[in-house]
Backbone as JSON Lines, residues from 0, in Angstrom:
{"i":0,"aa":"X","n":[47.42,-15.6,0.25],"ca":[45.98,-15.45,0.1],"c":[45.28,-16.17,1.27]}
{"i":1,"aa":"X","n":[44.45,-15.47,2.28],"ca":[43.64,-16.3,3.18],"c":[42.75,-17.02,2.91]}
{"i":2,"aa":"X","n":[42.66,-18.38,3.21],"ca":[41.99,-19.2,3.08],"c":[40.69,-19.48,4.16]}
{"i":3,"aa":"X","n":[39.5,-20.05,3.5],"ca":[38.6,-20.57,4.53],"c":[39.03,-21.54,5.11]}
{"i":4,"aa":"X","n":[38.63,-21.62,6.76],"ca":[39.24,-22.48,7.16],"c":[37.99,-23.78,8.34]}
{"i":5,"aa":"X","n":[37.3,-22.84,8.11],"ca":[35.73,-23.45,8.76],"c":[34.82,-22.6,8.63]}
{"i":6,"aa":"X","n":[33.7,-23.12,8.93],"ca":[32.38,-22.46,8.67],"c":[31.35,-23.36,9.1]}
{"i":7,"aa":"X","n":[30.97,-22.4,10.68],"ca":[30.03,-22.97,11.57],"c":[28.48,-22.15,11.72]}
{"i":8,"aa":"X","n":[27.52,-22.84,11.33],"ca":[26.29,-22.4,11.79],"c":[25.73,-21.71,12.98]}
{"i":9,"aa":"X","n":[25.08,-20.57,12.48],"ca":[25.11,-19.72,14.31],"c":[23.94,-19.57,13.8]}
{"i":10,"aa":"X","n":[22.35,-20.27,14.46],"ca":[21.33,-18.84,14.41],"c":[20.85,-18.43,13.09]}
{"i":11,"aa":"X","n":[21.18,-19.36,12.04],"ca":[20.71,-18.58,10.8],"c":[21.8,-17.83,10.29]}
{"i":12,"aa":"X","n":[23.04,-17.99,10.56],"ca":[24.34,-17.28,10.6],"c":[25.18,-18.36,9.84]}
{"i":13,"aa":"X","n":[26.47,-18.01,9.79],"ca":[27.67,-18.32,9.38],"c":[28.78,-17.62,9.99]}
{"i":14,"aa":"X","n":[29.66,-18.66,10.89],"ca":[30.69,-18.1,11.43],"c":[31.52,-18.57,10.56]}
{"i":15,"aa":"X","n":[32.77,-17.82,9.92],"ca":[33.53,-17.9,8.93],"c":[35.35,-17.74,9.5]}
{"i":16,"aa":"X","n":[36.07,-18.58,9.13],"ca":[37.21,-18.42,9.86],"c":[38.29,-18.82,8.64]}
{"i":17,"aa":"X","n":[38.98,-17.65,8.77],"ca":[40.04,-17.37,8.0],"c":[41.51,-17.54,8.55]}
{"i":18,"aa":"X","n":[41.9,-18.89,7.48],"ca":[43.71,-19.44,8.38],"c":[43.5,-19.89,9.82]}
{"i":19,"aa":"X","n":[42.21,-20.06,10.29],"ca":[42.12,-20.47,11.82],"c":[41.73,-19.83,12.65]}
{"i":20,"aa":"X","n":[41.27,-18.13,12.27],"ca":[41.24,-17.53,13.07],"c":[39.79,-16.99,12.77]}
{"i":21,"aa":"X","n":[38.6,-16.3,13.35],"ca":[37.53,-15.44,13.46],"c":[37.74,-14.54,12.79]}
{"i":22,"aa":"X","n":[36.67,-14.68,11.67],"ca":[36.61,-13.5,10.18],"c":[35.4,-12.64,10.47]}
{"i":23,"aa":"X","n":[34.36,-13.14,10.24],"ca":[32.76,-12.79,10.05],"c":[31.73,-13.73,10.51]}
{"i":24,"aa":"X","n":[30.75,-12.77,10.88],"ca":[29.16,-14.19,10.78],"c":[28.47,-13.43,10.04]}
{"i":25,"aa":"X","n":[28.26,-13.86,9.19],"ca":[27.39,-13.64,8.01],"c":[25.72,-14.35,7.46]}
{"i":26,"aa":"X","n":[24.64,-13.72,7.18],"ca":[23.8,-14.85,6.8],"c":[24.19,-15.83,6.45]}
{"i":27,"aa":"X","n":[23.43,-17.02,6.44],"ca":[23.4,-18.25,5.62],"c":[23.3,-17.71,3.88]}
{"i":28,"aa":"X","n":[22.29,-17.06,3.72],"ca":[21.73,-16.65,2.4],"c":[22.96,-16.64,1.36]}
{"i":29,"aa":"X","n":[23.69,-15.56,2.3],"ca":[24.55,-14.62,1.97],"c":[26.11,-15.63,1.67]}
{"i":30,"aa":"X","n":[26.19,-16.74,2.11],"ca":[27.35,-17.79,1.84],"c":[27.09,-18.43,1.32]}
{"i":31,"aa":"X","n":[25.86,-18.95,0.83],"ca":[25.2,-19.89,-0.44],"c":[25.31,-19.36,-1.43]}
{"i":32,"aa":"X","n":[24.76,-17.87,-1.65],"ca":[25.07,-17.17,-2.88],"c":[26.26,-17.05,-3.13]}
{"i":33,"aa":"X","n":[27.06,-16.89,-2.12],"ca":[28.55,-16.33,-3.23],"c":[29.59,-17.39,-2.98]}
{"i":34,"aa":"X","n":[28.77,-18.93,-2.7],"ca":[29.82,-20.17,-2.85],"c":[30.57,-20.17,-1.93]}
{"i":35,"aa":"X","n":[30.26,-20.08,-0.44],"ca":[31.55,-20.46,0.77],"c":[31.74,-21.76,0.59]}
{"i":36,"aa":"X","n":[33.02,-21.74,0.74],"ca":[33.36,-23.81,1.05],"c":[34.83,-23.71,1.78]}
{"i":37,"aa":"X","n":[34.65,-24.6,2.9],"ca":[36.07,-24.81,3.35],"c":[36.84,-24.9,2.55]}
{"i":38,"aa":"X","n":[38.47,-24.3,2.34],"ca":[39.41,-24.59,1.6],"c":[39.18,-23.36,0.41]}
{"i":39,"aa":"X","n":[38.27,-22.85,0.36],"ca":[38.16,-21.85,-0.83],"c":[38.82,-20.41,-0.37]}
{"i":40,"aa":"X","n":[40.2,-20.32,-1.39],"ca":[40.89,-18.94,-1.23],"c":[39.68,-17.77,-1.27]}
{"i":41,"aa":"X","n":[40.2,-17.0,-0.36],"ca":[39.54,-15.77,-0.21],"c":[40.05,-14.66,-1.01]}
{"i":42,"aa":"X","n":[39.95,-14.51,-2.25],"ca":[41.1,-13.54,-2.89],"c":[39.69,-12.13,-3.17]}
{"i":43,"aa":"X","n":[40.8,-11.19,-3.67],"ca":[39.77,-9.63,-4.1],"c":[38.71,-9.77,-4.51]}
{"i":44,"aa":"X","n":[38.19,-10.38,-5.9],"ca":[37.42,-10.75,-6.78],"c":[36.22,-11.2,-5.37]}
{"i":45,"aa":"X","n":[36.44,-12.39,-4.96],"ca":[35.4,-12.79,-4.06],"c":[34.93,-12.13,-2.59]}
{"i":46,"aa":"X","n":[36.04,-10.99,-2.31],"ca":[35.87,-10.86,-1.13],"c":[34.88,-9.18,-1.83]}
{"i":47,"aa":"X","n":[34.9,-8.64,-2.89],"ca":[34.21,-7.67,-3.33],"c":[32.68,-8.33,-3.72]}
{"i":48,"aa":"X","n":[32.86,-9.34,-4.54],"ca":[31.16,-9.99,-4.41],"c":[30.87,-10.16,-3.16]}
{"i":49,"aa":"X","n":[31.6,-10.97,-2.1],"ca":[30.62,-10.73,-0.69],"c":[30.32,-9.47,-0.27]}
{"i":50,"aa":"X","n":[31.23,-8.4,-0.23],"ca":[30.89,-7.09,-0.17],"c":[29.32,-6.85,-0.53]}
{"i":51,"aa":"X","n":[29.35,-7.3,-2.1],"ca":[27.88,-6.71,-2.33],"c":[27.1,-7.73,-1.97]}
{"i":52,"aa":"X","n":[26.79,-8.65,-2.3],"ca":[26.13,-9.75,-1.16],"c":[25.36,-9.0,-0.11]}
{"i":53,"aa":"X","n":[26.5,-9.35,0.63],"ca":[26.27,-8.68,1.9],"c":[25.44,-6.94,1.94]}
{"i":54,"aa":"X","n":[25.75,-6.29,1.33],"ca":[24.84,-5.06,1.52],"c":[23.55,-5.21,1.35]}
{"i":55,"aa":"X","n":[23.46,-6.24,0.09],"ca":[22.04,-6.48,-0.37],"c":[20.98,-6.92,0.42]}
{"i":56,"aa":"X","n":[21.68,-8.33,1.23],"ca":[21.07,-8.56,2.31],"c":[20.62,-7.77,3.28]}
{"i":57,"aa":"X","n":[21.77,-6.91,3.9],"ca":[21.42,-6.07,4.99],"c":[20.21,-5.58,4.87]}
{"i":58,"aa":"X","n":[20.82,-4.46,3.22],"ca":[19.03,-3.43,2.81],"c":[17.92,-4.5,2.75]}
{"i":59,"aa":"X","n":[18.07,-5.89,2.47],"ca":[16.52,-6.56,2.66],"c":[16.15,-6.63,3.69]}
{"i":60,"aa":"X","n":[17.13,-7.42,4.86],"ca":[16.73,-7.28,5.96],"c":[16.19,-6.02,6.78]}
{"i":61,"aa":"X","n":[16.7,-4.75,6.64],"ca":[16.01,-3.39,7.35],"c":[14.8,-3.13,6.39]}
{"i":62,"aa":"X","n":[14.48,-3.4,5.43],"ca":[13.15,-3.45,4.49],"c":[12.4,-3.95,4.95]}
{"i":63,"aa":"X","n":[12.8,-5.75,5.38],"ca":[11.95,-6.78,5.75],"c":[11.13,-6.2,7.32]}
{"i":64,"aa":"X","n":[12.49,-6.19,7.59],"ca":[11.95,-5.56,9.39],"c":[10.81,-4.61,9.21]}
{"i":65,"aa":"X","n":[11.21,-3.37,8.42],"ca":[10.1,-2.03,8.81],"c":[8.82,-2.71,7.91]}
{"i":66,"aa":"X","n":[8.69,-3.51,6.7],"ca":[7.34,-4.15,6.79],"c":[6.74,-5.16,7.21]}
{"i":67,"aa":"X","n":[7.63,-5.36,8.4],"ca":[6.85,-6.96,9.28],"c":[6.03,-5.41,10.3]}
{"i":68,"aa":"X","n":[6.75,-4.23,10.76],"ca":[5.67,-3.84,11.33],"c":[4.46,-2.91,10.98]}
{"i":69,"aa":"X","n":[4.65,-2.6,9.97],"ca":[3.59,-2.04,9.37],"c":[3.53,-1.66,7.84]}
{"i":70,"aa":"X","n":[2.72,-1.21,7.19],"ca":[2.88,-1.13,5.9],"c":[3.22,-0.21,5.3]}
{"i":71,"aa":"X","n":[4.12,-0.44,4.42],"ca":[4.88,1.02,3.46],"c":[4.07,1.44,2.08]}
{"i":72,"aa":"X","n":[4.01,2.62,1.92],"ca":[4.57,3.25,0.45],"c":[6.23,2.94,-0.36]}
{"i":73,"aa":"X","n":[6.48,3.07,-1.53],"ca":[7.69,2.5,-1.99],"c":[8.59,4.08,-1.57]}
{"i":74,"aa":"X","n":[7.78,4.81,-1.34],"ca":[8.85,6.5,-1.55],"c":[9.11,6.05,0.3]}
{"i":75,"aa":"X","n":[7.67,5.75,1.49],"ca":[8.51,6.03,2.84],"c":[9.76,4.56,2.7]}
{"i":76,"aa":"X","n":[9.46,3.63,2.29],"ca":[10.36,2.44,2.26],"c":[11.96,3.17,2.0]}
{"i":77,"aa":"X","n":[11.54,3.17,0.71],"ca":[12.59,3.83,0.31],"c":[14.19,5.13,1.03]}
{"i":78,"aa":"X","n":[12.75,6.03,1.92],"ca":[13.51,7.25,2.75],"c":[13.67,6.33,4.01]}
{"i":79,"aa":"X","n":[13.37,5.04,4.52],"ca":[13.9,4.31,5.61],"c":[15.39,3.64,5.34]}
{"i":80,"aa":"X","n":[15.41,2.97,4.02],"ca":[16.82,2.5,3.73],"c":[17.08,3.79,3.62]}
{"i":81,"aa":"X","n":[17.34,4.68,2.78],"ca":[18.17,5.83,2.81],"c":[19.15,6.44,4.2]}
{"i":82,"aa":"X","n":[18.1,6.84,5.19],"ca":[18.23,7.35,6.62],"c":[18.9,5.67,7.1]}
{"i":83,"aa":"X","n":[18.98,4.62,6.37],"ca":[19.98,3.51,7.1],"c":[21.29,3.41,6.33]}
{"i":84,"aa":"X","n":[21.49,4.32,5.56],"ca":[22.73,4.46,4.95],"c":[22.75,3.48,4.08]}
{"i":85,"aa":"X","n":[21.4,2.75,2.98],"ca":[21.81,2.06,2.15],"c":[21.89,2.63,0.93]}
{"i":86,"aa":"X","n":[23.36,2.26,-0.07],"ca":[23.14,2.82,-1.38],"c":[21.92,3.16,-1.86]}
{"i":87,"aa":"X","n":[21.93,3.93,-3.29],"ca":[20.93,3.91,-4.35],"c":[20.61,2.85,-4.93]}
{"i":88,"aa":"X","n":[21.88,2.2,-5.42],"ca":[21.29,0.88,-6.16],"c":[21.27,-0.29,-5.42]}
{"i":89,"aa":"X","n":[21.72,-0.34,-4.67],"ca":[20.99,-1.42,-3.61],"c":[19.6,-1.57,-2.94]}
{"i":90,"aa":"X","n":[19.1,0.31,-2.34],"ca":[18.05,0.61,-2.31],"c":[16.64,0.1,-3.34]}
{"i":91,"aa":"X","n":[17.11,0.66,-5.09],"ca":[16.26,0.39,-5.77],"c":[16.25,-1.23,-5.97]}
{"i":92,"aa":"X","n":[16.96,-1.71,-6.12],"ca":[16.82,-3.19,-5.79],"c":[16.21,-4.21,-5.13]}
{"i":93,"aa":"X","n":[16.15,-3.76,-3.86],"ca":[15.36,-4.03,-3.0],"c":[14.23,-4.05,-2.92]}
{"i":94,"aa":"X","n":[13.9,-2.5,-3.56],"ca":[12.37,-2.4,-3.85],"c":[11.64,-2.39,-5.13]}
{"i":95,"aa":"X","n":[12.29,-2.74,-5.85],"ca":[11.66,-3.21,-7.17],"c":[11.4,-4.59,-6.94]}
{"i":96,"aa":"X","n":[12.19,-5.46,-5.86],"ca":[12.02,-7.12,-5.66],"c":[10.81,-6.97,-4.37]}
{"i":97,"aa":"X","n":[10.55,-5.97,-3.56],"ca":[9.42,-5.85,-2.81],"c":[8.45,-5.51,-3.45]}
{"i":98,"aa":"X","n":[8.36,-4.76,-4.86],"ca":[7.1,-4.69,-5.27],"c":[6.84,-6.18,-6.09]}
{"i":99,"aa":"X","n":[7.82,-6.41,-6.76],"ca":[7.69,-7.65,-7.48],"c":[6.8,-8.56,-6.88]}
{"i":100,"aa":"X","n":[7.1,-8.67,-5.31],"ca":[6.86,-10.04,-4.42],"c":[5.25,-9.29,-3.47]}
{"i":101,"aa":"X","n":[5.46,-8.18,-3.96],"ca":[3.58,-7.92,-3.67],"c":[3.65,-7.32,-2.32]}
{"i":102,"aa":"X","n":[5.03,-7.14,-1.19],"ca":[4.97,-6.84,-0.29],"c":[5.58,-4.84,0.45]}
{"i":103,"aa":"X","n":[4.96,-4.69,-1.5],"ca":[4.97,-2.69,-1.37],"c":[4.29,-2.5,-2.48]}
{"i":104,"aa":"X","n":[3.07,-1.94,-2.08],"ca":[2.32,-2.01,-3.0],"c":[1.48,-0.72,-2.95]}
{"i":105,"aa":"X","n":[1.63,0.48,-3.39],"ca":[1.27,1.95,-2.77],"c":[0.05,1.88,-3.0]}
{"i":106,"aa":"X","n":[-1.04,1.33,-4.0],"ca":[-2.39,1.22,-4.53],"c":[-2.87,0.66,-2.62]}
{"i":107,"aa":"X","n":[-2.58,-0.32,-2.18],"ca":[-2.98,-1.22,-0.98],"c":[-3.01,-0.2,-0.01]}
{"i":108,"aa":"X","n":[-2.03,0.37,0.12],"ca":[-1.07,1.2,1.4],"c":[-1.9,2.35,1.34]}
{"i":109,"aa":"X","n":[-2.07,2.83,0.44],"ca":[-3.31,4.02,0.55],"c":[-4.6,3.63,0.37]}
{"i":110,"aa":"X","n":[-5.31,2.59,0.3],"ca":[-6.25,2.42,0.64],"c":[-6.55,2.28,1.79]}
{"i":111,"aa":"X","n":[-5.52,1.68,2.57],"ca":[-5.56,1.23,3.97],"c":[-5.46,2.16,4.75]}
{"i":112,"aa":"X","n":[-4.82,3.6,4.61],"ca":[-4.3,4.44,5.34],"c":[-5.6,5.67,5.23]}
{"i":113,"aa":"X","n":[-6.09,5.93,4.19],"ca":[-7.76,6.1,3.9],"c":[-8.49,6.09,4.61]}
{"i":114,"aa":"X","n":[-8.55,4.52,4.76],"ca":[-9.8,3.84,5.56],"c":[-9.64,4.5,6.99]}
{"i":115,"aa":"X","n":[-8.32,4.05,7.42],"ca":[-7.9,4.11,8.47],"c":[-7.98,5.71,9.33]}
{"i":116,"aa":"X","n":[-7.9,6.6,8.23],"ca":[-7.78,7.81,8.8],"c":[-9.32,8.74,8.98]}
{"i":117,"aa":"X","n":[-9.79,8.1,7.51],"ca":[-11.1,8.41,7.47],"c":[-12.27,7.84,8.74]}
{"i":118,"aa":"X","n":[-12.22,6.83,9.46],"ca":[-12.21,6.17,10.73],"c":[-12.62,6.91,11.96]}
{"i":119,"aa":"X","n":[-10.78,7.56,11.91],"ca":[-10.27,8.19,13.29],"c":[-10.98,9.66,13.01]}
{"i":120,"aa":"X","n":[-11.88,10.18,12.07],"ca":[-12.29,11.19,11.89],"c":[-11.75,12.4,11.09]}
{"i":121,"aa":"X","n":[-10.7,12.51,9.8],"ca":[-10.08,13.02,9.33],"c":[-11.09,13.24,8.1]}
{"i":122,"aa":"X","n":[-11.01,14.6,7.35],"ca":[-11.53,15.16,6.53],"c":[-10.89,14.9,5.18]}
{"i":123,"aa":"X","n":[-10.97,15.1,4.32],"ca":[-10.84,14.88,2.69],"c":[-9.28,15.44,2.64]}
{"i":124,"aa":"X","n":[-9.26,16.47,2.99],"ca":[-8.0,17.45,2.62],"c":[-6.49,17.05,3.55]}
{"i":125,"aa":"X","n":[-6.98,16.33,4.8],"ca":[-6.36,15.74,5.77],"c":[-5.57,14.75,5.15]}
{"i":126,"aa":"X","n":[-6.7,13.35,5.13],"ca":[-5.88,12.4,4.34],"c":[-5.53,12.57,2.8]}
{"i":127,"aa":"X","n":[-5.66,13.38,1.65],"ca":[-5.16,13.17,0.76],"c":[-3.35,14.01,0.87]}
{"i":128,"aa":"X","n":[-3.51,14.5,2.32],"ca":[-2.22,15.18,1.92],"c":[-1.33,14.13,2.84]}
{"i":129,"aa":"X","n":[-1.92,13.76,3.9],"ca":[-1.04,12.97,4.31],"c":[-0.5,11.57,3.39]}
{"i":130,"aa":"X","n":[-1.57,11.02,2.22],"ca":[-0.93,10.27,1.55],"c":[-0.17,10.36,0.69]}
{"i":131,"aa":"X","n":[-0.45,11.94,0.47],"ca":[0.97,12.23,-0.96],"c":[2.43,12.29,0.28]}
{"i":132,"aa":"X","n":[2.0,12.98,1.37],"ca":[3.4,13.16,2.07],"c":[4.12,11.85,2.24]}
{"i":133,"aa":"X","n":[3.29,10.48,2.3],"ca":[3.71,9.09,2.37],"c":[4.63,8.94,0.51]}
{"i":134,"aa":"X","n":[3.81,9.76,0.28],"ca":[4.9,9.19,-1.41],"c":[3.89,8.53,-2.36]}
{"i":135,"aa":"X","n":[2.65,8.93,-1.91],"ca":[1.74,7.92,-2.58],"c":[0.84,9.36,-3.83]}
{"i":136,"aa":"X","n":[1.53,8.44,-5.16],"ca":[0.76,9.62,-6.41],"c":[-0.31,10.51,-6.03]}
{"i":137,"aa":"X","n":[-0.62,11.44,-6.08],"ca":[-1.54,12.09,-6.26],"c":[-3.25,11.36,-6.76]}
{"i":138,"aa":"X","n":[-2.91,10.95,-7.76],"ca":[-4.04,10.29,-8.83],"c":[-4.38,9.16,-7.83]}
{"i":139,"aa":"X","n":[-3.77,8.46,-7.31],"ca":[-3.89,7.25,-6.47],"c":[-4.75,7.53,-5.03]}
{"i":140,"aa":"X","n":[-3.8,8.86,-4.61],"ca":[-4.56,8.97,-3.59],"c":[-5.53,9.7,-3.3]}
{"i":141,"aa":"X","n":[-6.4,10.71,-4.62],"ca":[-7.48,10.93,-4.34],"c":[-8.57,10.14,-5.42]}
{"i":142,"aa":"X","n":[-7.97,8.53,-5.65],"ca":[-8.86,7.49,-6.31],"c":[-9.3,6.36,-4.82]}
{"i":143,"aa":"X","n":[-8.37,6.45,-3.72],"ca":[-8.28,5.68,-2.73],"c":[-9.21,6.23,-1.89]}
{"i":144,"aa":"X","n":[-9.2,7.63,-1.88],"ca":[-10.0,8.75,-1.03],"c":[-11.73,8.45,-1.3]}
{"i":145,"aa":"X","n":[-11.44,8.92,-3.04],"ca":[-13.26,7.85,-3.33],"c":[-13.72,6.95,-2.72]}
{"i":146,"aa":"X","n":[-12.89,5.72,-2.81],"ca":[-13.65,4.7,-1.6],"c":[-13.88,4.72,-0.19]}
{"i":147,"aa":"X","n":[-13.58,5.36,0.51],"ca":[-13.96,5.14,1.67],"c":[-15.18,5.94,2.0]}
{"i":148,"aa":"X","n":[-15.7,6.05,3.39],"ca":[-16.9,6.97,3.37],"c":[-16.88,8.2,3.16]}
{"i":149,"aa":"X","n":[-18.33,9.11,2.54],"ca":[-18.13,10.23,2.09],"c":[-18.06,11.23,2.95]}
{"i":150,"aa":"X","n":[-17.12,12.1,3.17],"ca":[-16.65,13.15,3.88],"c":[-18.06,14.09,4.7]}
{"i":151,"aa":"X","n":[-19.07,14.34,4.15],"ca":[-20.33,14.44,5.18],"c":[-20.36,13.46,6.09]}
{"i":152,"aa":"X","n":[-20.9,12.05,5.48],"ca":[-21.01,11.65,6.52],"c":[-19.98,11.33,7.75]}
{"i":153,"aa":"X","n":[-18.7,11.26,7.52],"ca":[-17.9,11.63,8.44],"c":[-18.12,12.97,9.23]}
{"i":154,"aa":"X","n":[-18.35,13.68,9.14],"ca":[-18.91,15.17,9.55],"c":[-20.01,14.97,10.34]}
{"i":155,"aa":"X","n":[-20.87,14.32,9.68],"ca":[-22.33,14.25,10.4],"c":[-22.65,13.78,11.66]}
{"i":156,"aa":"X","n":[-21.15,12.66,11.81],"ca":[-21.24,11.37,13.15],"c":[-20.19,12.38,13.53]}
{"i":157,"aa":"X","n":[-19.5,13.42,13.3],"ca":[-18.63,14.09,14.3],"c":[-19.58,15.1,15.42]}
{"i":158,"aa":"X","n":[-20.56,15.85,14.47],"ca":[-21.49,16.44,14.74],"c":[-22.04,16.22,15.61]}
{"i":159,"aa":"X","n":[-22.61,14.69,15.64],"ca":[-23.72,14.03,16.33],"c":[-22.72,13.82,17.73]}
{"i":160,"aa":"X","n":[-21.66,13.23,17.86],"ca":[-21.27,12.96,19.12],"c":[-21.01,14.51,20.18]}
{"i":161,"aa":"X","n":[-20.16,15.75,18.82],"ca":[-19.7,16.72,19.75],"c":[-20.89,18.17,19.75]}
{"i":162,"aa":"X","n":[-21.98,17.54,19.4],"ca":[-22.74,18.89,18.49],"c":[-22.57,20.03,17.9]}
{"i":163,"aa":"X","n":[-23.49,20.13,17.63],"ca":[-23.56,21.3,16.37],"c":[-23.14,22.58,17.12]}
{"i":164,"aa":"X","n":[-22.02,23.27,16.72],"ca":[-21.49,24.57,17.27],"c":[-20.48,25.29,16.54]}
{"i":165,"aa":"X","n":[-19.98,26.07,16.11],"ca":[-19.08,27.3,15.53],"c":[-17.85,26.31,16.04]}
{"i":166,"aa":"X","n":[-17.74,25.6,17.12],"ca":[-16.31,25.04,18.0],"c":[-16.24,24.01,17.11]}
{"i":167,"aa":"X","n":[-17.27,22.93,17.13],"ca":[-17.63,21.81,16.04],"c":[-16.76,22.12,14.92]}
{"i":168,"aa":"X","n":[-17.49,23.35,14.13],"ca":[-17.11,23.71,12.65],"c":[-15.34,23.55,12.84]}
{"i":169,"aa":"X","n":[-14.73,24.86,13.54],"ca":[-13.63,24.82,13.68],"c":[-12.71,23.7,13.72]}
{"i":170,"aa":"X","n":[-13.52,22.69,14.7],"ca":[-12.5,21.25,15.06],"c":[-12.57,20.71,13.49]}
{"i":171,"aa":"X","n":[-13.89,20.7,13.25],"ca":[-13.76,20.01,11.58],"c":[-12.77,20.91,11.04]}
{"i":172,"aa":"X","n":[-12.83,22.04,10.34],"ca":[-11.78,22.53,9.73],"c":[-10.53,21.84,9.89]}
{"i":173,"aa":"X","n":[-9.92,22.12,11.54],"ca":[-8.53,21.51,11.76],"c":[-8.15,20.04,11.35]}
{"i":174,"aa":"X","n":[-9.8,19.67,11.07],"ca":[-9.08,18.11,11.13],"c":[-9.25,17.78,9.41]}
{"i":175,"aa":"X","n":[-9.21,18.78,8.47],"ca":[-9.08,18.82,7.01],"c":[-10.13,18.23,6.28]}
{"i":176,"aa":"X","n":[-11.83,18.79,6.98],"ca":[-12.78,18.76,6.22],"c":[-12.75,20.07,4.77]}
{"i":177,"aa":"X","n":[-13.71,20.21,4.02],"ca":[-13.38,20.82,2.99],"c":[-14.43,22.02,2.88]}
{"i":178,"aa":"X","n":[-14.62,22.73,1.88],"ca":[-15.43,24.02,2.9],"c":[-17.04,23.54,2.06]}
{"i":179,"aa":"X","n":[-17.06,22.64,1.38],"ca":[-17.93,21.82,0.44],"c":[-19.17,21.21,1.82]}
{"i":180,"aa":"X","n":[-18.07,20.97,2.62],"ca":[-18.68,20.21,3.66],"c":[-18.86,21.31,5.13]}
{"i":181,"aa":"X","n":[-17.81,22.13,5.33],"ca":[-18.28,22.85,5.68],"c":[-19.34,24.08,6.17]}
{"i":182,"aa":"X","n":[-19.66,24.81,4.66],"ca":[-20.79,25.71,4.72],"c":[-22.31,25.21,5.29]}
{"i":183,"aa":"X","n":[-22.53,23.77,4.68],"ca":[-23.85,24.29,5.28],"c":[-23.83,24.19,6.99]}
{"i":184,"aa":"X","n":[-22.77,23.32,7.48],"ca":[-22.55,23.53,8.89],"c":[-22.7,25.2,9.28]}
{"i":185,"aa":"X","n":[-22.0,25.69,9.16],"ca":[-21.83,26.9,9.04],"c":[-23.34,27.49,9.19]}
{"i":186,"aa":"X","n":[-23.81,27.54,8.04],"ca":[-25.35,27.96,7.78],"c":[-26.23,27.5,9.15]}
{"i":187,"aa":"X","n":[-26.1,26.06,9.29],"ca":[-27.35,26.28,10.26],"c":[-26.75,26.7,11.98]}
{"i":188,"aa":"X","n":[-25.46,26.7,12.04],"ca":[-25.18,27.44,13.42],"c":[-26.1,28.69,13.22]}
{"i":189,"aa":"X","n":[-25.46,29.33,12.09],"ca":[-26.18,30.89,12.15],"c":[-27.5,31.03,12.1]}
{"i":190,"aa":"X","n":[-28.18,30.13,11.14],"ca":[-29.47,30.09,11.66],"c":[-29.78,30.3,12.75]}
{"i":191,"aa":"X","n":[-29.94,29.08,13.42],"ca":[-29.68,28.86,14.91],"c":[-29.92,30.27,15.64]}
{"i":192,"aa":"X","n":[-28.72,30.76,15.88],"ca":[-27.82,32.23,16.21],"c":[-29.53,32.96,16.3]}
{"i":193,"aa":"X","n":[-29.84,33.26,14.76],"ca":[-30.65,33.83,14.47],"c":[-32.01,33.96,15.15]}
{"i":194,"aa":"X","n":[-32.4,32.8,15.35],"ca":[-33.47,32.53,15.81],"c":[-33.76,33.26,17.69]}
């Protein structure tokens, strides 16, 4: 049975040496939890708990990473561990302890993404689909959509910078205004026209 034979600090690491020789570097986290100690046989039983240990960590760490840079929904979180090859139940794990700890929180994440889009000039129909495509409920994301400013006046300051024209209307369309907001645009081009 291989034995531990040292265990040196790297970096937030653990270099681990088995009979004398270079095994693993492993978190710190990850050798506190599953009891490293010099002299402690390395048999099946323990070398399968580090196994999972160790995965768990990993999926926190690629979790941790993609929300130090920006903010998730639990469904894109989720399709990021996936596409990193982490289990299911390691996956849900992860993110049931990220919502726990407040740092996935889809109510936040679509408010923010709302604001944010509603901003850059995006229409009603725009952002509520891009937040369901994030994974964010339906119900949520056209309760998130309510708060921000109302879709005219987004229209109105698009208007005002590119004016009033049939081209106008169109760009609004593309950018997933609603035809609510649309028509009377519509109406006074043709007026207009008319005159």
């Amino acid at each position: 049975m291989p034995r531990i034979t040292a265990l040196r600090a790297e970096r937030g690491r653990v270099a681990v040496q088995l009979d004398g020789r270079p095994w693993r570097t492993i978190p710190v986290a990850a050798a506190a939890e599953v009891g490293l100690v010099v002299g402690l046989e390395l048999d099946r039983a323990l070398a399968r708990t580090l196994g999972r240990v160790l995965r768990r960590h990993r999926a926190q760490e690629i979790a941790l990473r993609a929300l130090s840079r920006r903010d998730h929904s639990r469904s894109s979180l989720e399709a990021r561990l996936e596409r990193a090859g982490v289990a299911g139940s390691d996956r849900h794990e992860v993110l049931d302890r990220a919502e726990r700890a407040g740092l996935v929180d889809d109510a936040r994440f679509a408010d923010a993404r709302a604001r944010l889009l509603a901003e850059r000039g995006a229409g009603d129909l725009f952002v509520l689909d891009d937040l369901v495509r994030h994974g964010v409920d339906e119900a949520v994301a056209r309760e998130r959509l309510a708060a921000v400013e109302a879709e005219p006046a987004r229209a109105a300051r698009i208007v005002a910078s590119r004016g009033l024209s049939l081209r106008t209307v169109r760009y609004l369309a593309s950018r997933g205004f609603t035809e609510d907001t649309l028509e009377p645009l519509v109406a006074d081009v043709e007026s207009r026209a008319v005159r």
